Short mmCIF file of the N, C-alpha and C atoms (twelve columns), coordinates in Angstrom:
data_MODEL
# 
_entry.id   MODEL 
# 
loop_
_atom_site.group_PDB 
_atom_site.id 
_atom_site.type_symbol 
_atom_site.label_atom_id 
_atom_site.label_alt_id 
_atom_site.label_comp_id 
_atom_site.label_asym_id 
_atom_site.label_seq_id 
_atom_site.Cartn_x 
_atom_site.Cartn_y 
_atom_site.Cartn_z 
_atom_site.pdbx_PDB_model_num 
ATOM 1   N N  . UNK A 1   -77.722  95.454  -61.280 1 
ATOM 2   C CA . UNK A 1   -76.868  96.559  -61.662 1 
ATOM 3   C C  . UNK A 1   -76.084  96.285  -62.948 1 
ATOM 4   N N  . UNK A 2   -75.540  95.084  -63.086 1 
ATOM 5   C CA . UNK A 2   -74.741  94.774  -64.270 1 
ATOM 6   C C  . UNK A 2   -75.594  94.827  -65.533 1 
ATOM 7   N N  . UNK A 3   -76.830  94.358  -65.443 1 
ATOM 8   C CA . UNK A 3   -77.722  94.410  -66.603 1 
ATOM 9   C C  . UNK A 3   -78.050  95.852  -66.967 1 
ATOM 10  N N  . UNK A 4   -78.293  96.683  -65.966 1 
ATOM 11  C CA . UNK A 4   -78.562  98.097  -66.225 1 
ATOM 12  C C  . UNK A 4   -77.366  98.758  -66.884 1 
ATOM 13  N N  . UNK A 5   -76.181  98.484  -66.364 1 
ATOM 14  C CA . UNK A 5   -74.980  99.092  -66.939 1 
ATOM 15  C C  . UNK A 5   -74.780  98.671  -68.382 1 
ATOM 16  N N  . UNK A 6   -75.081  97.431  -68.703 1 
ATOM 17  C CA . UNK A 6   -74.970  96.935  -70.076 1 
ATOM 18  C C  . UNK A 6   -75.898  97.725  -70.999 1 
ATOM 19  N N  . UNK A 7   -77.112  97.935  -70.563 1 
ATOM 20  C CA . UNK A 7   -78.083  98.702  -71.367 1 
ATOM 21  C C  . UNK A 7   -77.632  100.153 -71.495 1 
ATOM 22  N N  . UNK A 8   -77.216  100.747 -70.403 1 
ATOM 23  C CA . UNK A 8   -76.840  102.162 -70.411 1 
ATOM 24  C C  . UNK A 8   -75.604  102.437 -71.264 1 
ATOM 25  N N  . UNK A 9   -74.715  101.458 -71.381 1 
ATOM 26  C CA . UNK A 9   -73.493  101.634 -72.169 1 
ATOM 27  C C  . UNK A 9   -73.716  101.408 -73.660 1 
ATOM 28  N N  . UNK A 10  -74.824  100.796 -74.039 1 
ATOM 29  C CA . UNK A 10  -75.092  100.462 -75.433 1 
ATOM 30  C C  . UNK A 10  -75.840  101.609 -76.103 1 
ATOM 31  N N  . UNK A 11  -75.110  102.450 -76.808 1 
ATOM 32  C CA . UNK A 11  -75.724  103.636 -77.426 1 
ATOM 33  C C  . UNK A 11  -76.663  103.268 -78.563 1 
ATOM 34  N N  . UNK A 12  -76.489  102.102 -79.163 1 
ATOM 35  C CA . UNK A 12  -77.385  101.666 -80.237 1 
ATOM 36  C C  . UNK A 12  -78.738  101.254 -79.664 1 
ATOM 37  N N  . UNK A 13  -78.710  100.546 -78.557 1 
ATOM 38  C CA . UNK A 13  -79.945  100.052 -77.939 1 
ATOM 39  C C  . UNK A 13  -80.656  101.117 -77.120 1 
ATOM 40  N N  . UNK A 14  -79.928  102.099 -76.664 1 
ATOM 41  C CA . UNK A 14  -80.491  103.099 -75.763 1 
ATOM 42  C C  . UNK A 14  -80.425  104.489 -76.380 1 
ATOM 43  N N  . UNK A 15  -81.528  104.898 -76.974 1 
ATOM 44  C CA . UNK A 15  -81.601  106.247 -77.512 1 
ATOM 45  C C  . UNK A 15  -81.656  107.232 -76.351 1 
ATOM 46  N N  . UNK A 16  -82.523  106.931 -75.406 1 
ATOM 47  C CA . UNK A 16  -82.608  107.686 -74.163 1 
ATOM 48  C C  . UNK A 16  -82.508  106.679 -73.027 1 
ATOM 49  N N  . UNK A 17  -81.789  106.999 -72.000 1 
ATOM 50  C CA . UNK A 17  -81.677  106.045 -70.888 1 
ATOM 51  C C  . UNK A 17  -83.031  105.841 -70.213 1 
ATOM 52  N N  . UNK A 18  -83.267  104.650 -69.685 1 
ATOM 53  C CA . UNK A 18  -84.522  104.407 -68.976 1 
ATOM 54  C C  . UNK A 18  -84.600  105.270 -67.724 1 
ATOM 55  N N  . UNK A 19  -85.816  105.623 -67.350 1 
ATOM 56  C CA . UNK A 19  -86.011  106.404 -66.137 1 
ATOM 57  C C  . UNK A 19  -86.736  105.597 -65.063 1 
ATOM 58  N N  . UNK A 20  -87.347  104.478 -65.463 1 
ATOM 59  C CA . UNK A 20  -88.071  103.616 -64.539 1 
ATOM 60  C C  . UNK A 20  -87.645  102.174 -64.781 1 
ATOM 61  N N  . UNK A 21  -87.393  101.456 -63.715 1 
ATOM 62  C CA . UNK A 21  -87.103  100.024 -63.782 1 
ATOM 63  C C  . UNK A 21  -88.196  99.316  -62.996 1 
ATOM 64  N N  . UNK A 22  -89.065  98.644  -63.709 1 
ATOM 65  C CA . UNK A 22  -90.184  97.951  -63.063 1 
ATOM 66  C C  . UNK A 22  -89.743  96.531  -62.746 1 
ATOM 67  N N  . UNK A 23  -89.785  96.173  -61.468 1 
ATOM 68  C CA . UNK A 23  -89.329  94.850  -61.057 1 
ATOM 69  C C  . UNK A 23  -90.084  94.395  -59.816 1 
ATOM 70  N N  . UNK A 24  -90.021  93.089  -59.516 1 
ATOM 71  C CA . UNK A 24  -90.671  92.626  -58.288 1 
ATOM 72  C C  . UNK A 24  -89.991  93.281  -57.093 1 
ATOM 73  N N  . UNK A 25  -90.765  93.954  -56.280 1 
ATOM 74  C CA . UNK A 25  -90.206  94.651  -55.126 1 
ATOM 75  C C  . UNK A 25  -91.313  94.828  -54.101 1 
ATOM 76  N N  . UNK A 26  -91.112  94.275  -52.926 1 
ATOM 77  C CA . UNK A 26  -92.116  94.353  -51.867 1 
ATOM 78  C C  . UNK A 26  -91.472  93.967  -50.544 1 
ATOM 79  N N  . UNK A 27  -92.239  94.042  -49.471 1 
ATOM 80  C CA . UNK A 27  -91.712  93.568  -48.189 1 
ATOM 81  C C  . UNK A 27  -91.456  92.068  -48.256 1 
ATOM 82  N N  . UNK A 28  -92.126  91.382  -49.157 1 
ATOM 83  C CA . UNK A 28  -91.941  89.934  -49.298 1 
ATOM 84  C C  . UNK A 28  -90.733  89.579  -50.159 1 
ATOM 85  N N  . UNK A 29  -90.348  90.478  -51.035 1 
ATOM 86  C CA . UNK A 29  -89.228  90.205  -51.940 1 
ATOM 87  C C  . UNK A 29  -88.592  91.523  -52.365 1 
ATOM 88  N N  . UNK A 30  -87.381  91.749  -51.924 1 
ATOM 89  C CA . UNK A 30  -86.651  92.941  -52.342 1 
ATOM 90  C C  . UNK A 30  -85.176  92.584  -52.475 1 
ATOM 91  N N  . UNK A 31  -84.758  92.444  -53.727 1 
ATOM 92  C CA . UNK A 31  -83.386  92.016  -53.985 1 
ATOM 93  C C  . UNK A 31  -82.344  93.055  -53.595 1 
ATOM 94  N N  . UNK A 32  -81.564  92.724  -52.586 1 
ATOM 95  C CA . UNK A 32  -80.420  93.539  -52.180 1 
ATOM 96  C C  . UNK A 32  -80.673  95.026  -52.120 1 
ATOM 97  N N  . UNK A 33  -79.817  95.757  -52.780 1 
ATOM 98  C CA . UNK A 33  -79.898  97.212  -52.760 1 
ATOM 99  C C  . UNK A 33  -80.401  97.738  -54.106 1 
ATOM 100 N N  . UNK A 34  -81.458  97.130  -54.615 1 
ATOM 101 C CA . UNK A 34  -81.997  97.464  -55.938 1 
ATOM 102 C C  . UNK A 34  -82.343  98.942  -56.062 1 
ATOM 103 N N  . UNK A 35  -82.984  99.500  -55.064 1 
ATOM 104 C CA . UNK A 35  -83.392  100.908 -55.144 1 
ATOM 105 C C  . UNK A 35  -82.162  101.807 -55.215 1 
ATOM 106 N N  . UNK A 36  -81.182  101.571 -54.351 1 
ATOM 107 C CA . UNK A 36  -79.984  102.417 -54.336 1 
ATOM 108 C C  . UNK A 36  -79.194  102.304 -55.636 1 
ATOM 109 N N  . UNK A 37  -79.046  101.078 -56.143 1 
ATOM 110 C CA . UNK A 37  -78.286  100.886 -57.381 1 
ATOM 111 C C  . UNK A 37  -78.973  101.559 -58.566 1 
ATOM 112 N N  . UNK A 38  -80.285  101.480 -58.627 1 
ATOM 113 C CA . UNK A 38  -81.016  102.154 -59.700 1 
ATOM 114 C C  . UNK A 38  -80.908  103.671 -59.540 1 
ATOM 115 N N  . UNK A 39  -81.035  104.135 -58.306 1 
ATOM 116 C CA . UNK A 39  -80.980  105.579 -58.039 1 
ATOM 117 C C  . UNK A 39  -79.637  106.159 -58.466 1 
ATOM 118 N N  . UNK A 40  -78.542  105.433 -58.229 1 
ATOM 119 C CA . UNK A 40  -77.212  105.888 -58.648 1 
ATOM 120 C C  . UNK A 40  -77.162  106.148 -60.144 1 
ATOM 121 N N  . UNK A 41  -78.006  105.452 -60.887 1 
ATOM 122 C CA . UNK A 41  -78.032  105.566 -62.343 1 
ATOM 123 C C  . UNK A 41  -79.164  106.471 -62.831 1 
ATOM 124 N N  . UNK A 42  -79.818  107.148 -61.895 1 
ATOM 125 C CA . UNK A 42  -80.898  108.060 -62.258 1 
ATOM 126 C C  . UNK A 42  -82.185  107.353 -62.638 1 
ATOM 127 N N  . UNK A 43  -82.376  106.154 -62.115 1 
ATOM 128 C CA . UNK A 43  -83.534  105.333 -62.471 1 
ATOM 129 C C  . UNK A 43  -84.371  105.067 -61.225 1 
ATOM 130 N N  . UNK A 44  -85.680  105.210 -61.356 1 
ATOM 131 C CA . UNK A 44  -86.624  104.965 -60.267 1 
ATOM 132 C C  . UNK A 44  -87.108  103.521 -60.315 1 
ATOM 133 N N  . UNK A 45  -87.074  102.830 -59.203 1 
ATOM 134 C CA . UNK A 45  -87.650  101.486 -59.109 1 
ATOM 135 C C  . UNK A 45  -89.155  101.606 -58.944 1 
ATOM 136 N N  . UNK A 46  -89.880  100.885 -59.787 1 
ATOM 137 C CA . UNK A 46  -91.332  100.798 -59.657 1 
ATOM 138 C C  . UNK A 46  -91.680  99.347  -59.387 1 
ATOM 139 N N  . UNK A 47  -92.299  99.108  -58.250 1 
ATOM 140 C CA . UNK A 47  -92.644  97.749  -57.840 1 
ATOM 141 C C  . UNK A 47  -93.866  97.242  -58.601 1 
ATOM 142 N N  . UNK A 48  -93.730  96.072  -59.197 1 
ATOM 143 C CA . UNK A 48  -94.916  95.391  -59.682 1 
ATOM 144 C C  . UNK A 48  -95.157  94.234  -58.727 1 
ATOM 145 N N  . UNK A 49  -96.398  93.855  -58.610 1 
ATOM 146 C CA . UNK A 49  -96.821  92.858  -57.618 1 
ATOM 147 C C  . UNK A 49  -96.418  93.286  -56.212 1 
ATOM 148 N N  . UNK A 50  -96.650  94.548  -55.841 1 
ATOM 149 C CA . UNK A 50  -96.196  95.008  -54.531 1 
ATOM 150 C C  . UNK A 50  -96.933  94.367  -53.359 1 
ATOM 151 N N  . UNK A 51  -98.065  93.745  -53.647 1 
ATOM 152 C CA . UNK A 51  -98.823  93.062  -52.589 1 
ATOM 153 C C  . UNK A 51  -98.801  91.551  -52.775 1 
ATOM 154 N N  . UNK A 52  -97.874  91.077  -53.593 1 
ATOM 155 C CA . UNK A 52  -97.616  89.651  -53.683 1 
ATOM 156 C C  . UNK A 52  -98.383  88.862  -54.703 1 
ATOM 157 N N  . UNK A 53  -99.134  89.493  -55.567 1 
ATOM 158 C CA . UNK A 53  -99.956  88.776  -56.525 1 
ATOM 159 C C  . UNK A 53  -99.203  87.809  -57.419 1 
ATOM 160 N N  . UNK A 54  -97.962  88.100  -57.742 1 
ATOM 161 C CA . UNK A 54  -97.185  87.253  -58.646 1 
ATOM 162 C C  . UNK A 54  -95.929  86.699  -57.992 1 
ATOM 163 N N  . UNK A 55  -95.911  86.652  -56.687 1 
ATOM 164 C CA . UNK A 55  -94.683  86.253  -55.997 1 
ATOM 165 C C  . UNK A 55  -94.715  84.822  -55.472 1 
ATOM 166 N N  . UNK A 56  -95.610  84.009  -55.964 1 
ATOM 167 C CA . UNK A 56  -95.601  82.598  -55.617 1 
ATOM 168 C C  . UNK A 56  -95.763  82.295  -54.141 1 
ATOM 169 N N  . UNK A 57  -96.642  82.994  -53.445 1 
ATOM 170 C CA . UNK A 57  -96.908  82.686  -52.046 1 
ATOM 171 C C  . UNK A 57  -95.975  83.328  -51.048 1 
ATOM 172 N N  . UNK A 58  -95.046  84.147  -51.497 1 
ATOM 173 C CA . UNK A 58  -94.122  84.779  -50.557 1 
ATOM 174 C C  . UNK A 58  -94.837  85.744  -49.602 1 
ATOM 175 N N  . UNK A 59  -95.949  86.298  -50.054 1 
ATOM 176 C CA . UNK A 59  -96.705  87.228  -49.216 1 
ATOM 177 C C  . UNK A 59  -97.681  86.408  -48.386 1 
ATOM 178 N N  . UNK A 60  -97.135  85.626  -47.451 1 
ATOM 179 C CA . UNK A 60  -97.926  84.663  -46.683 1 
ATOM 180 C C  . UNK A 60  -98.655  85.315  -45.505 1 
ATOM 181 N N  . UNK A 61  -99.399  84.506  -44.779 1 
ATOM 182 C CA . UNK A 61  -100.221 85.039  -43.687 1 
ATOM 183 C C  . UNK A 61  -99.365  85.627  -42.558 1 
ATOM 184 N N  . UNK A 62  -98.186  85.077  -42.321 1 
ATOM 185 C CA . UNK A 62  -97.303  85.619  -41.291 1 
ATOM 186 C C  . UNK A 62  -96.838  87.019  -41.668 1 
ATOM 187 N N  . UNK A 63  -96.438  87.191  -42.897 1 
ATOM 188 C CA . UNK A 63  -95.991  88.489  -43.374 1 
ATOM 189 C C  . UNK A 63  -97.141  89.492  -43.343 1 
ATOM 190 N N  . UNK A 64  -98.298  89.070  -43.802 1 
ATOM 191 C CA . UNK A 64  -99.472  89.944  -43.762 1 
ATOM 192 C C  . UNK A 64  -99.805  90.325  -42.319 1 
ATOM 193 N N  . UNK A 65  -99.658  89.361  -41.420 1 
ATOM 194 C CA . UNK A 65  -99.943  89.616  -40.009 1 
ATOM 195 C C  . UNK A 65  -99.016  90.657  -39.411 1 
ATOM 196 N N  . UNK A 66  -97.741  90.579  -39.759 1 
ATOM 197 C CA . UNK A 66  -96.781  91.568  -39.265 1 
ATOM 198 C C  . UNK A 66  -97.140  92.956  -39.769 1 
ATOM 199 N N  . UNK A 67  -97.464  93.054  -41.060 1 
ATOM 200 C CA . UNK A 67  -97.876  94.345  -41.631 1 
ATOM 201 C C  . UNK A 67  -99.151  94.852  -40.954 1 
ATOM 202 N N  . UNK A 68  -100.093 93.963  -40.733 1 
ATOM 203 C CA . UNK A 68  -101.363 94.358  -40.101 1 
ATOM 204 C C  . UNK A 68  -101.141 94.834  -38.674 1 
ATOM 205 N N  . UNK A 69  -100.254 94.157  -37.947 1 
ATOM 206 C CA . UNK A 69  -99.968  94.558  -36.565 1 
ATOM 207 C C  . UNK A 69  -99.387  95.964  -36.524 1 
ATOM 208 N N  . UNK A 70  -98.446  96.251  -37.408 1 
ATOM 209 C CA . UNK A 70  -97.882  97.598  -37.477 1 
ATOM 210 C C  . UNK A 70  -98.979  98.586  -37.883 1 
ATOM 211 N N  . UNK A 71  -99.830  98.179  -38.801 1 
ATOM 212 C CA . UNK A 71  -100.896 99.049  -39.296 1 
ATOM 213 C C  . UNK A 71  -101.894 99.473  -38.241 1 
ATOM 214 N N  . UNK A 72  -102.094 98.645  -37.223 1 
ATOM 215 C CA . UNK A 72  -103.049 98.993  -36.160 1 
ATOM 216 C C  . UNK A 72  -102.692 100.331 -35.509 1 
ATOM 217 N N  . UNK A 73  -101.411 100.577 -35.347 1 
ATOM 218 C CA . UNK A 73  -100.937 101.818 -34.722 1 
ATOM 219 C C  . UNK A 73  -101.385 103.047 -35.519 1 
ATOM 220 N N  . UNK A 74  -101.491 102.890 -36.827 1 
ATOM 221 C CA . UNK A 74  -101.815 104.009 -37.714 1 
ATOM 222 C C  . UNK A 74  -103.235 103.936 -38.277 1 
ATOM 223 N N  . UNK A 75  -103.979 102.913 -37.864 1 
ATOM 224 C CA . UNK A 75  -105.315 102.659 -38.413 1 
ATOM 225 C C  . UNK A 75  -105.241 102.424 -39.925 1 
ATOM 226 N N  . UNK A 76  -104.282 101.588 -40.316 1 
ATOM 227 C CA . UNK A 76  -104.039 101.267 -41.717 1 
ATOM 228 C C  . UNK A 76  -104.073 99.757  -41.913 1 
ATOM 229 N N  . UNK A 77  -104.372 99.344  -43.123 1 
ATOM 230 C CA . UNK A 77  -104.422 97.919  -43.465 1 
ATOM 231 C C  . UNK A 77  -103.015 97.375  -43.700 1 
ATOM 232 N N  . UNK A 78  -102.920 96.044  -43.778 1 
ATOM 233 C CA . UNK A 78  -101.619 95.440  -44.085 1 
ATOM 234 C C  . UNK A 78  -101.104 95.957  -45.428 1 
ATOM 235 N N  . UNK A 79  -102.007 96.113  -46.393 1 
ATOM 236 C CA . UNK A 79  -101.609 96.568  -47.730 1 
ATOM 237 C C  . UNK A 79  -101.049 97.984  -47.680 1 
ATOM 238 N N  . UNK A 80  -101.684 98.847  -46.916 1 
ATOM 239 C CA . UNK A 80  -101.206 100.226 -46.811 1 
ATOM 240 C C  . UNK A 80  -99.823  100.286 -46.176 1 
ATOM 241 N N  . UNK A 81  -99.576  99.452  -45.186 1 
ATOM 242 C CA . UNK A 81  -98.257  99.404  -44.553 1 
ATOM 243 C C  . UNK A 81  -97.221  98.894  -45.557 1 
ATOM 244 N N  . UNK A 82  -97.561  97.846  -46.290 1 
ATOM 245 C CA . UNK A 82  -96.630  97.286  -47.274 1 
ATOM 246 C C  . UNK A 82  -96.303  98.293  -48.380 1 
ATOM 247 N N  . UNK A 83  -97.295  99.042  -48.812 1 
ATOM 248 C CA . UNK A 83  -97.068  100.049 -49.852 1 
ATOM 249 C C  . UNK A 83  -96.276  101.235 -49.308 1 
ATOM 250 N N  . UNK A 84  -96.551  101.613 -48.073 1 
ATOM 251 C CA . UNK A 84  -95.806  102.711 -47.453 1 
ATOM 252 C C  . UNK A 84  -94.329  102.356 -47.325 1 
ATOM 253 N N  . UNK A 85  -94.042  101.087 -46.998 1 
ATOM 254 C CA . UNK A 85  -92.651  100.621 -46.901 1 
ATOM 255 C C  . UNK A 85  -91.929  100.849 -48.231 1 
ATOM 256 N N  . UNK A 86  -92.592  100.537 -49.336 1 
ATOM 257 C CA . UNK A 86  -91.989  100.733 -50.660 1 
ATOM 258 C C  . UNK A 86  -91.631  102.198 -50.859 1 
ATOM 259 N N  . UNK A 87  -92.568  103.082 -50.566 1 
ATOM 260 C CA . UNK A 87  -92.344  104.515 -50.757 1 
ATOM 261 C C  . UNK A 87  -91.199  105.006 -49.871 1 
ATOM 262 N N  . UNK A 88  -91.173  104.551 -48.620 1 
ATOM 263 C CA . UNK A 88  -90.116  105.004 -47.713 1 
ATOM 264 C C  . UNK A 88  -88.745  104.444 -48.059 1 
ATOM 265 N N  . UNK A 89  -88.685  103.364 -48.816 1 
ATOM 266 C CA . UNK A 89  -87.378  102.856 -49.252 1 
ATOM 267 C C  . UNK A 89  -86.883  103.589 -50.491 1 
ATOM 268 N N  . UNK A 90  -87.723  104.464 -51.049 1 
ATOM 269 C CA . UNK A 90  -87.326  105.229 -52.223 1 
ATOM 270 C C  . UNK A 90  -87.897  104.692 -53.515 1 
ATOM 271 N N  . UNK A 91  -88.727  103.671 -53.439 1 
ATOM 272 C CA . UNK A 91  -89.351  103.114 -54.633 1 
ATOM 273 C C  . UNK A 91  -90.726  103.712 -54.879 1 
ATOM 274 N N  . UNK A 92  -91.324  103.279 -55.953 1 
ATOM 275 C CA . UNK A 92  -92.707  103.626 -56.261 1 
ATOM 276 C C  . UNK A 92  -93.430  102.317 -56.565 1 
ATOM 277 N N  . UNK A 93  -94.716  102.381 -56.793 1 
ATOM 278 C CA . UNK A 93  -95.448  101.146 -57.043 1 
ATOM 279 C C  . UNK A 93  -96.594  101.397 -58.000 1 
ATOM 280 N N  . UNK A 94  -97.072  100.316 -58.545 1 
ATOM 281 C CA . UNK A 94  -98.292  100.337 -59.329 1 
ATOM 282 C C  . UNK A 94  -99.153  99.182  -58.840 1 
ATOM 283 N N  . UNK A 95  -100.415 99.437  -58.663 1 
ATOM 284 C CA . UNK A 95  -101.341 98.379  -58.256 1 
ATOM 285 C C  . UNK A 95  -102.524 98.390  -59.207 1 
ATOM 286 N N  . UNK A 96  -103.277 97.334  -59.129 1 
ATOM 287 C CA . UNK A 96  -104.521 97.295  -59.901 1 
ATOM 288 C C  . UNK A 96  -105.607 96.697  -59.022 1 
ATOM 289 N N  . UNK A 97  -106.808 97.127  -59.270 1 
ATOM 290 C CA . UNK A 97  -107.943 96.598  -58.539 1 
ATOM 291 C C  . UNK A 97  -109.213 96.911  -59.307 1 
ATOM 292 N N  . UNK A 98  -110.124 95.977  -59.270 1 
ATOM 293 C CA . UNK A 98  -111.448 96.216  -59.840 1 
ATOM 294 C C  . UNK A 98  -112.362 96.836  -58.790 1 
ATOM 295 N N  . UNK A 99  -111.875 96.854  -57.563 1 
ATOM 296 C CA . UNK A 99  -112.626 97.396  -56.438 1 
ATOM 297 C C  . UNK A 99  -112.196 98.848  -56.190 1 
ATOM 298 N N  . UNK A 100 -113.106 99.762  -56.400 1 
ATOM 299 C CA . UNK A 100 -112.820 101.194 -56.254 1 
ATOM 300 C C  . UNK A 100 -112.304 101.522 -54.849 1 
ATOM 301 N N  . UNK A 101 -112.856 100.882 -53.826 1 
ATOM 302 C CA . UNK A 101 -112.422 101.145 -52.449 1 
ATOM 303 C C  . UNK A 101 -110.985 100.690 -52.220 1 
ATOM 304 N N  . UNK A 102 -110.607 99.533  -52.772 1 
ATOM 305 C CA . UNK A 102 -109.225 99.058  -52.639 1 
ATOM 306 C C  . UNK A 102 -108.260 100.021 -53.327 1 
ATOM 307 N N  . UNK A 103 -108.648 100.493 -54.496 1 
ATOM 308 C CA . UNK A 103 -107.792 101.426 -55.224 1 
ATOM 309 C C  . UNK A 103 -107.565 102.695 -54.398 1 
ATOM 310 N N  . UNK A 104 -108.624 103.228 -53.832 1 
ATOM 311 C CA . UNK A 104 -108.506 104.428 -52.992 1 
ATOM 312 C C  . UNK A 104 -107.646 104.141 -51.757 1 
ATOM 313 N N  . UNK A 105 -107.843 102.979 -51.149 1 
ATOM 314 C CA . UNK A 105 -107.055 102.597 -49.973 1 
ATOM 315 C C  . UNK A 105 -105.567 102.526 -50.309 1 
ATOM 316 N N  . UNK A 106 -105.247 101.999 -51.485 1 
ATOM 317 C CA . UNK A 106 -103.846 101.870 -51.893 1 
ATOM 318 C C  . UNK A 106 -103.144 103.220 -51.997 1 
ATOM 319 N N  . UNK A 107 -103.905 104.263 -52.250 1 
ATOM 320 C CA . UNK A 107 -103.320 105.603 -52.369 1 
ATOM 321 C C  . UNK A 107 -103.325 106.378 -51.053 1 
ATOM 322 N N  . UNK A 108 -104.014 105.862 -50.054 1 
ATOM 323 C CA . UNK A 108 -104.138 106.550 -48.769 1 
ATOM 324 C C  . UNK A 108 -102.998 106.145 -47.832 1 
ATOM 325 N N  . UNK A 109 -101.778 106.435 -48.267 1 
ATOM 326 C CA . UNK A 109 -100.601 106.020 -47.495 1 
ATOM 327 C C  . UNK A 109 -99.662  107.173 -47.169 1 
ATOM 328 N N  . UNK A 110 -100.101 108.379 -47.436 1 
ATOM 329 C CA . UNK A 110 -99.200  109.519 -47.275 1 
ATOM 330 C C  . UNK A 110 -99.482  110.353 -46.031 1 
ATOM 331 N N  . UNK A 111 -100.305 109.823 -45.133 1 
ATOM 332 C CA . UNK A 111 -100.609 110.550 -43.902 1 
ATOM 333 C C  . UNK A 111 -99.981  109.899 -42.672 1 
ATOM 334 N N  . UNK A 112 -99.035  109.004 -42.902 1 
ATOM 335 C CA . UNK A 112 -98.302  108.397 -41.786 1 
ATOM 336 C C  . UNK A 112 -96.914  108.034 -42.268 1 
ATOM 337 N N  . UNK A 113 -96.004  107.815 -41.320 1 
ATOM 338 C CA . UNK A 113 -94.644  107.422 -41.650 1 
ATOM 339 C C  . UNK A 113 -94.218  106.307 -40.710 1 
ATOM 340 N N  . UNK A 114 -93.646  105.263 -41.285 1 
ATOM 341 C CA . UNK A 114 -93.153  104.146 -40.488 1 
ATOM 342 C C  . UNK A 114 -91.879  104.560 -39.761 1 
ATOM 343 N N  . UNK A 115 -91.718  104.083 -38.547 1 
ATOM 344 C CA . UNK A 115 -90.516  104.394 -37.773 1 
ATOM 345 C C  . UNK A 115 -89.334  103.590 -38.321 1 
ATOM 346 N N  . UNK A 116 -88.107  103.992 -37.994 1 
ATOM 347 C CA . UNK A 116 -86.944  103.202 -38.415 1 
ATOM 348 C C  . UNK A 116 -87.023  101.745 -37.942 1 
ATOM 349 N N  . UNK A 117 -87.502  101.514 -36.719 1 
ATOM 350 C CA . UNK A 117 -87.641  100.137 -36.228 1 
ATOM 351 C C  . UNK A 117 -88.668  99.350  -37.038 1 
ATOM 352 N N  . UNK A 118 -89.773  99.995  -37.385 1 
ATOM 353 C CA . UNK A 118 -90.802  99.320  -38.206 1 
ATOM 354 C C  . UNK A 118 -90.262  99.029  -39.594 1 
ATOM 355 N N  . UNK A 119 -89.518  99.964  -40.157 1 
ATOM 356 C CA . UNK A 119 -88.907  99.744  -41.462 1 
ATOM 357 C C  . UNK A 119 -87.947  98.543  -41.418 1 
ATOM 358 N N  . UNK A 120 -87.156  98.471  -40.359 1 
ATOM 359 C CA . UNK A 120 -86.215  97.348  -40.203 1 
ATOM 360 C C  . UNK A 120 -86.967  96.026  -40.069 1 
ATOM 361 N N  . UNK A 121 -88.022  96.026  -39.266 1 
ATOM 362 C CA . UNK A 121 -88.832  94.811  -39.109 1 
ATOM 363 C C  . UNK A 121 -89.383  94.358  -40.450 1 
ATOM 364 N N  . UNK A 122 -89.952  95.292  -41.205 1 
ATOM 365 C CA . UNK A 122 -90.528  94.943  -42.508 1 
ATOM 366 C C  . UNK A 122 -89.438  94.510  -43.492 1 
ATOM 367 N N  . UNK A 123 -88.299  95.168  -43.463 1 
ATOM 368 C CA . UNK A 123 -87.207  94.813  -44.363 1 
ATOM 369 C C  . UNK A 123 -86.685  93.411  -44.095 1 
ATOM 370 N N  . UNK A 124 -86.792  92.967  -42.864 1 
ATOM 371 C CA . UNK A 124 -86.257  91.651  -42.496 1 
ATOM 372 C C  . UNK A 124 -87.192  90.499  -42.888 1 
ATOM 373 N N  . UNK A 125 -88.366  90.809  -43.396 1 
ATOM 374 C CA . UNK A 125 -89.358  89.760  -43.700 1 
ATOM 375 C C  . UNK A 125 -89.056  88.972  -44.973 1 
ATOM 376 N N  . UNK A 126 -88.294  89.546  -45.873 1 
ATOM 377 C CA . UNK A 126 -88.027  88.871  -47.153 1 
ATOM 378 C C  . UNK A 126 -87.019  87.751  -46.992 1 
# 
């Protein structure tokens, strides 16, 4: 938040205020109230490495297992559950894949909603 406020207050550096803040954000790593603090400033959080590609092993087998277990209820993969969590917290995400099926799967997350208990379970994993 303090870094955002510094940028937003600097009229020389900021011709137009940012609308997206891309940062590490996932069930494996979500710093405090990043989404809420950005939202207060009119900025959308966009998660990079939402499936752990750059998080140094934080997206471990236990975390994947928890996501997969929740996903069974909805017939969804661990990745779909992890991405849905991001959307339900108010963030957005970007992913990449050379596999067309994985790319399509990453977008197939809007036909289910995680319960408050599932959201709490996933939030507690970081």
